[in-house]
Amino acid sequence: METTTLGRGGPVVSRAGLGLMGMSGIYGQADDQESIATIHAAVDAGITLLDTGDFYGMGHNELLLRDALRRGIPRESVFIQVKFGGQRDPSGAFVGYDTSPGAVKNALAYTLTRLGTDYVDLYQPARLDPRVPIEDTVGAIAEMIAAGYVRYLGLSEMGAETIRRAHAVHPVAALQIEYSLMSRGIEQQILPTVRELGIGVTAYGILSRGLLSSGTARLADNDPRARFPRFRAENHAQNLELLAALETIASEKRVTAAQLAIAWVASRGRDIIPLIGTKRRDRLAEALQALDLPLSTDELAAIEAAVPADAVAGERYDAAQVAMLDSERSTGP
């Protein structure tokens, strides 16, 4: 596994990270033992960056990671980044965000207890809280960094202006944001901004929630992806046509469409770290092979022609959620 720096002069981490969200029942049931085995397989393969959130399974994800660490993974050998701020009710529905200074410190205290560690490597608000100036949120995290409970500051789904304001208070190491062949809006304003400031990118949704792998032609009734615009009726059908075009190229290279999609994200620059979101070892192995997949300039052009950004049908979230995304204000039309 190759390594890279997270941001300009930041910590050295693996070239890809492991996203743990799906291990807490987000996209169907997960088996805890298989999830823990997948974390171990990732670490054995050289992955050091592990991504979790305190609202993934309402603490379940962090407890799962704690159990994995206790089974033979030295704490100092991994880089744990945690998202916070998402508020959910007992049914799992999101009911808002709270990134006020008091909430920052309170959430961190619970996270440290669940993880069984005395620090997290990177702490990041999951979304911009419209009621709280980003300077206040970042200021509270900066206090936790000074106290030794956090090592680096991160942001998630923030727009260019907000990133600049946050970075002026305390250096931002990384921005976590959705980036894939089907979600390329960050290329317009956000990506140039973070590169100017020396901020790394941890890219999630690199397979567009399955649209760039299996296509998820048949979703279970309780699968939350069924509510996303890209999975609705005619949108889904059009997006599956894009997948079919990508599969044609993949077949010629004797790889999978998912591997092509991952390799494309990895090709966008060493400052962009793909987060492999999986709960199974076999899917992890498939994704890891994509990191060694060479793509020529002509092949990259063919991939982008097969999945043109303006041909993707539907927004990545529904209207209510898009309205809460500060990042969408910096992605243009």
PDB file of C-alpha atoms in Angstrom, residues 4 11 21 27 36 40 51 53 74 86 105 107 111 114 152-153 156 180 186 214 218 229 259 264-265 268 286 308 322:
ATOM      1  CA  THR A   4       0.571   9.984   0.940  1.00  0.00           C
ATOM      2  CA  PRO A  11       0.215  13.254   8.546  1.00  0.00           C
ATOM      3  CA  MET A  21     -20.448   3.354   7.758  1.00  0.00           C
ATOM      4  CA  TYR A  27     -27.305  -0.286   3.590  1.00  0.00           C
ATOM      5  CA  ILE A  36     -14.246  -6.802  12.200  1.00  0.00           C
ATOM      6  CA  HIS A  40      -8.315  -6.427  10.057  1.00  0.00           C
ATOM      7  CA  ASP A  51     -13.338   6.564   8.771  1.00  0.00           C
ATOM      8  CA  GLY A  53     -18.971   8.687  12.637  1.00  0.00           C
ATOM      9  CA  PRO A  74      -2.093  -1.225  17.841  1.00  0.00           C
ATOM     10  CA  GLY A  86     -25.611  14.522  13.071  1.00  0.00           C
ATOM     11  CA  LYS A 105     -16.794  18.719  23.386  1.00  0.00           C
ATOM     12  CA  ALA A 107     -19.741  14.444  21.460  1.00  0.00           C
ATOM     13  CA  THR A 111     -16.541   9.140  21.108  1.00  0.00           C
ATOM     14  CA  ARG A 114     -16.743   4.305  22.825  1.00  0.00           C
ATOM     15  CA  TYR A 152      -6.072  17.239  13.263  1.00  0.00           C
ATOM     16  CA  LEU A 153      -9.070  19.252  12.120  1.00  0.00           C
ATOM     17  CA  SER A 156     -17.167  17.486   5.682  1.00  0.00           C
ATOM     18  CA  SER A 180     -17.120   9.945  -8.089  1.00  0.00           C
ATOM     19  CA  ILE A 186     -16.415  19.703  -6.433  1.00  0.00           C
ATOM     20  CA  SER A 214     -23.743  -3.707  -9.201  1.00  0.00           C
ATOM     21  CA  ARG A 218     -33.240  -4.387  -6.937  1.00  0.00           C
ATOM     22  CA  PRO A 229     -33.312  10.625  -6.519  1.00  0.00           C
ATOM     23  CA  GLN A 259     -12.592  -1.206 -10.147  1.00  0.00           C
ATOM     24  CA  TRP A 264     -10.620   6.862 -11.818  1.00  0.00           C
ATOM     25  CA  VAL A 265     -10.997   8.573  -8.413  1.00  0.00           C
ATOM     26  CA  ARG A 268      -7.439  12.498  -9.836  1.00  0.00           C
ATOM     27  CA  GLU A 286     -11.736  -6.224  -5.301  1.00  0.00           C
ATOM     28  CA  PRO A 308     -20.595  12.082 -18.527  1.00  0.00           C
ATOM     29  CA  VAL A 322     -29.391  19.166  -0.616  1.00  0.00           C
TER      30      VAL A 322
END
